[in-house]
Each structure stands twice: as structure tokens, then as C-alpha cells.
Amino acid sequence: MQIVDLLLAILHHFLVFSLAGILAAELVLVRPGLAGQNLGLLGRIDGAYGGVAMAVVVVGVGRVVFGLKGWEYYVGNHAFWGKMVAFVIVGLLSIRPTMRIIAWRRSGTGAVPQAEILAVRSWIKGEVAFLALVLVFAAAMARGIGA
Ligand code: HEM
């Protein structure tokens, strides 16, 4: 149904833009000197990131199943699978930052050591790079490239 396809497409875009926004916010917060209120904020933002990422998967699968092109269009398309792999890599790269953020919040005392901040920033930058790759594959698969 066209309306279902449209609504899923709108939701998908809202969610993936939110994901990008959350990663940008994390990069702003994860800087030398991170402590106190900003650490609490970072923890909440990172929690939201997990929720939004899960919603992206649900709505994305919804688009595969209920989208106008039909699921066969996607399962036979290499760009679709490239997109899935790139997105899984984003998820894997996010594990370390999430673990560190939880540990920083638990320890609760003073500023986070600079070396740890810089390491987590590198992981987040990796996530940004693979999210960009997801977008490249998304545009390709939508146009039948990789079929
Ligand atoms: C499990 C995860 C995902 C699934 C199953 C999924 C699935 C889909 C499907 C079925 C479409 C419709 C393509 C078409 O019009 O034929 C689509 C489009 C799109 N997806 Fe995803 N997606 C997922 C995650 C993501 C993520 C994480 C991003 C961004 C970072 C993203 C960005 C896009 C964009 C920008 C489009 C529109 C492409 C265009 O029309 O040019 N998707 N996705």
C-alpha cells in the first residue's frame, strides 16, 4: 500500500537523521574535561541512541516487508546486504563507547582521563564513517544498483 510505504519512508528518515544527530552530540560531549552534568547527559543520549538504532532496524525491516518494491527486490541486491553489514559494523563499534560511558558514570568522581576520552572519540568517529557508508549503499540499493 502506497500510504504504508510513505509512512515507513518518512519514519525511516526521521530515525536515521536522529541517529546522525545523536552521534554528533556524542562527539561534542566526549571531549577532554568531560565530567558532572555533561556525563549524565551523555549517558542519557547514549541510551537514546540504542533505542533509536533498534527502531531503525524495526522500521527498516518494515520497509523491506511492506515497501512497494517487495522483499525480493532487496534480498537479491548486493547494495542492500552491504548496507546491512555496514550498519552491523556501526553497532559493533558502538559497544566500546557504551561500556566506557557506563563505567565513567558509575565511577562518578571527577573528570574522565584524557586518554580514555580520546580512545572513545576514535570509536565514535569510526561509527560516523560506517554510517556514511550505510547512506552510500542506501542510495545505490534504492536505484537497483547491485541487483
Ligand atoms: C536494519 C536496518 C535497515 C534496513 C532493513 C533498511 C531498509 C531500507 C529500505 C527497504 C529502504 C527503501 C529503499 C527503496 O526505496 O527501495 C531504505 C531506504 C533508505 N535507508 Fe534504510 N534501512 C536500514 C537502516 C538504515 C540506516 C542506519 C540508514 C542511515 C544511516 C538508512 C538510510 C536510508 C536512506 C537514506 C534511504 C533512502 C534511499 C533513497 O531513496 O535514495 N537506512 N532502507
CSV table of C-alpha atoms and ligand atoms in Angstrom, one decimal:
chain,number,residue,atom,x,y,z
A,1,MET,CA,0.0,0.0,0.0
A,2,GLN,CA,1.3,3.4,-1.0
A,3,ILE,CA,0.4,5.1,2.3
A,4,VAL,CA,2.2,2.4,4.4
A,5,ASP,CA,5.3,2.7,2.1
A,6,LEU,CA,5.2,6.5,2.5
A,7,LEU,CA,4.8,6.5,6.3
A,8,LEU,CA,7.6,4.0,6.7
A,9,ALA,CA,9.8,6.0,4.5
A,10,ILE,CA,9.1,9.2,6.5
A,11,LEU,CA,9.7,7.4,9.8
A,12,HIS,CA,12.9,5.8,8.4
A,13,HIS,CA,14.3,9.2,7.5
A,14,PHE,CA,13.4,10.8,10.9
A,15,LEU,CA,15.1,7.9,12.7
A,16,VAL,CA,18.3,7.9,10.6
A,17,PHE,CA,18.6,11.7,10.9
A,18,SER,CA,18.1,11.3,14.7
A,19,LEU,CA,20.9,8.7,14.8
A,20,ALA,CA,23.3,11.0,13.0
A,21,GLY,CA,22.3,13.9,15.3
A,22,ILE,CA,22.9,11.7,18.4
A,23,LEU,CA,26.4,10.7,17.1
A,24,ALA,CA,27.2,14.4,16.5
A,25,ALA,CA,26.0,15.3,20.1
A,26,GLU,CA,28.2,12.5,21.5
A,27,LEU,CA,31.2,13.9,19.6
A,28,VAL,CA,30.5,17.3,21.1
A,29,LEU,CA,30.3,15.9,24.6
A,30,VAL,CA,33.1,13.4,24.6
A,31,ARG,CA,35.9,15.9,24.9
A,32,PRO,CA,38.7,16.3,27.5
A,33,GLY,CA,37.2,17.7,30.7
A,34,LEU,CA,34.1,15.7,30.4
A,35,ALA,CA,32.5,15.4,33.9
A,36,GLY,CA,29.4,16.0,36.1
A,37,GLN,CA,26.2,17.1,34.4
A,38,ASN,CA,27.6,16.5,30.9
A,39,LEU,CA,28.5,12.9,31.8
A,40,GLY,CA,24.9,12.4,32.9
A,41,LEU,CA,23.6,13.9,29.7
A,42,LEU,CA,26.0,11.7,27.7
A,43,GLY,CA,24.6,8.6,29.4
A,44,ARG,CA,21.0,9.6,28.6
A,45,ILE,CA,21.9,10.4,24.9
A,46,ASP,CA,23.7,7.1,24.6
A,47,GLY,CA,20.7,5.3,25.9
A,48,ALA,CA,18.5,7.1,23.4
A,49,TYR,CA,21.0,6.0,20.7
A,50,GLY,CA,20.3,2.4,21.5
A,51,GLY,CA,16.6,2.9,21.3
A,52,VAL,CA,16.7,4.8,18.0
A,53,ALA,CA,19.0,2.2,16.5
A,54,MET,CA,16.6,-0.5,17.4
A,55,ALA,CA,13.7,1.5,15.9
A,56,VAL,CA,15.7,1.9,12.7
A,57,VAL,CA,16.0,-1.9,12.4
A,58,VAL,CA,12.3,-2.4,13.1
A,59,VAL,CA,11.2,0.3,10.6
A,60,GLY,CA,13.9,-0.8,8.1
A,61,VAL,CA,12.7,-4.4,8.1
A,62,GLY,CA,9.1,-3.0,7.8
A,63,ARG,CA,10.2,-1.2,4.6
A,64,VAL,CA,11.6,-4.5,3.2
A,65,VAL,CA,8.5,-6.4,4.0
A,66,PHE,CA,5.7,-3.8,3.4
A,67,GLY,CA,7.5,-1.5,0.9
A,68,LEU,CA,6.2,-1.1,-2.6
A,69,LYS,CA,9.1,-2.9,-4.2
A,70,GLY,CA,8.6,-6.2,-2.3
A,71,TRP,CA,11.1,-8.0,-0.2
A,72,GLU,CA,12.5,-10.0,-3.2
A,73,TYR,CA,13.9,-6.7,-4.6
A,74,TYR,CA,16.2,-6.3,-1.5
A,75,VAL,CA,17.3,-9.8,-0.7
A,76,GLY,CA,18.8,-10.2,-4.2
A,77,ASN,CA,20.6,-6.9,-4.0
A,78,HIS,CA,24.2,-6.7,-3.0
A,79,ALA,CA,24.0,-3.0,-2.0
A,80,PHE,CA,21.2,-3.9,0.4
A,81,TRP,CA,23.5,-6.5,2.1
A,82,GLY,CA,26.4,-4.1,2.0
A,83,LYS,CA,24.1,-1.7,3.9
A,84,MET,CA,23.2,-4.3,6.4
A,85,VAL,CA,26.9,-5.2,7.0
A,86,ALA,CA,27.9,-1.5,7.3
A,87,PHE,CA,25.1,-1.0,9.8
A,88,VAL,CA,26.1,-4.0,11.9
A,89,ILE,CA,29.6,-2.6,12.0
A,90,VAL,CA,28.2,0.7,13.3
A,91,GLY,CA,26.5,-1.3,16.0
A,92,LEU,CA,29.7,-3.2,16.9
A,93,LEU,CA,31.7,0.0,17.0
A,94,SER,CA,29.2,1.5,19.5
A,95,ILE,CA,29.7,-1.3,22.1
A,96,ARG,CA,33.0,0.0,23.4
A,97,PRO,CA,31.8,3.7,23.8
A,98,THR,CA,28.7,2.5,25.6
A,99,MET,CA,30.7,0.3,28.0
A,100,ARG,CA,33.0,3.2,28.8
A,101,ILE,CA,30.2,5.7,29.3
A,102,ILE,CA,28.5,3.3,31.8
A,103,ALA,CA,31.8,2.8,33.6
A,104,TRP,CA,32.6,6.6,33.7
A,105,ARG,CA,29.1,7.3,35.2
A,106,ARG,CA,29.5,4.5,37.8
A,107,SER,CA,32.9,5.7,39.0
A,108,GLY,CA,31.3,9.2,39.3
A,109,THR,CA,34.4,11.0,40.6
A,110,GLY,CA,36.0,14.0,38.8
A,111,ALA,CA,36.9,14.3,35.1
A,112,VAL,CA,37.4,11.3,32.8
A,113,PRO,CA,41.1,10.7,32.0
A,114,GLN,CA,42.0,12.3,28.7
A,115,ALA,CA,43.4,9.1,27.1
A,116,GLU,CA,40.1,7.3,27.6
A,117,ILE,CA,38.2,10.3,26.1
A,118,LEU,CA,40.4,10.3,23.0
A,119,ALA,CA,40.0,6.5,22.6
A,120,VAL,CA,36.2,6.7,22.8
A,121,ARG,CA,36.2,9.6,20.3
A,122,SER,CA,38.0,7.4,17.8
A,123,TRP,CA,35.4,4.7,18.1
A,124,ILE,CA,32.6,7.3,17.6
A,125,LYS,CA,34.4,8.6,14.5
A,126,GLY,CA,34.5,5.1,13.2
A,127,GLU,CA,30.7,4.9,13.7
A,128,VAL,CA,30.3,8.1,11.8
A,129,ALA,CA,32.4,6.7,8.9
A,130,PHE,CA,30.4,3.5,8.6
A,131,LEU,CA,27.1,5.4,8.9
A,132,ALA,CA,28.2,7.4,5.9
A,133,LEU,CA,28.8,4.1,4.1
A,134,VAL,CA,25.3,3.0,5.0
A,135,LEU,CA,24.0,6.1,3.2
A,136,VAL,CA,26.0,5.3,0.1
A,137,PHE,CA,24.6,1.7,0.0
A,138,ALA,CA,21.1,3.0,0.7
A,139,ALA,CA,21.1,5.4,-2.3
A,140,ALA,CA,22.6,2.6,-4.5
A,141,MET,CA,20.1,-0.1,-3.5
A,142,ALA,CA,17.1,2.2,-3.9
A,143,ARG,CA,18.2,2.7,-7.5
A,144,GLY,CA,18.6,-1.0,-8.3
A,145,ILE,CA,22.4,-0.8,-8.3
A,146,GLY,CA,23.9,-4.1,-7.0
A,147,ALA,CA,20.9,-6.2,-8.2
B,1,HEM,C1,18.3,-2.8,9.5
B,1,HEM,C2,18.5,-1.6,9.1
B,1,HEM,C3,17.9,-1.1,7.9
B,1,HEM,C4,17.0,-1.6,6.9
B,1,HEM,C5,16.4,-3.0,6.9
B,1,HEM,C6,16.8,-0.6,5.9
B,1,HEM,C7,15.9,-0.8,4.8
B,1,HEM,C8,15.7,0.2,3.9
B,1,HEM,C9,14.7,0.1,2.8
B,1,HEM,C10,13.9,-1.2,2.5
B,1,HEM,C11,14.7,1.2,2.1
B,1,HEM,C12,13.9,1.6,0.9
B,1,HEM,C13,14.8,1.7,-0.4
B,1,HEM,C14,14.0,1.9,-1.6
B,1,HEM,O1,13.4,3.0,-1.8
B,1,HEM,O2,13.9,0.9,-2.4
B,1,HEM,C15,15.7,2.1,2.8
B,1,HEM,C16,16.0,3.4,2.4
B,1,HEM,C17,16.9,4.2,2.9
B,1,HEM,N1,17.6,4.0,4.1
B,1,HEM,FE1,17.5,2.3,5.2
B,1,HEM,N2,17.5,0.5,6.3
B,1,HEM,C18,18.1,0.3,7.4
B,1,HEM,C19,19.0,1.2,8.1
B,1,HEM,C20,19.3,2.4,7.6
B,1,HEM,C21,20.3,3.3,8.2
B,1,HEM,C22,21.0,3.0,9.5
B,1,HEM,C23,20.4,4.4,7.5
B,1,HEM,C24,21.2,5.7,7.6
B,1,HEM,C25,22.2,5.9,8.2
B,1,HEM,C26,19.5,4.3,6.4
B,1,HEM,C27,19.3,5.2,5.4
B,1,HEM,C28,18.4,5.0,4.3
B,1,HEM,C29,18.1,6.1,3.3
B,1,HEM,C30,18.8,7.5,3.3
B,1,HEM,C31,17.2,5.6,2.4
B,1,HEM,C32,16.6,6.2,1.2
B,1,HEM,C33,17.4,5.8,0.0
B,1,HEM,C34,16.9,6.6,-1.3
B,1,HEM,O3,15.7,6.6,-1.5
B,1,HEM,O4,17.8,7.1,-2.0
B,1,HEM,N3,18.8,3.0,6.5
B,1,HEM,N4,16.2,1.5,3.9
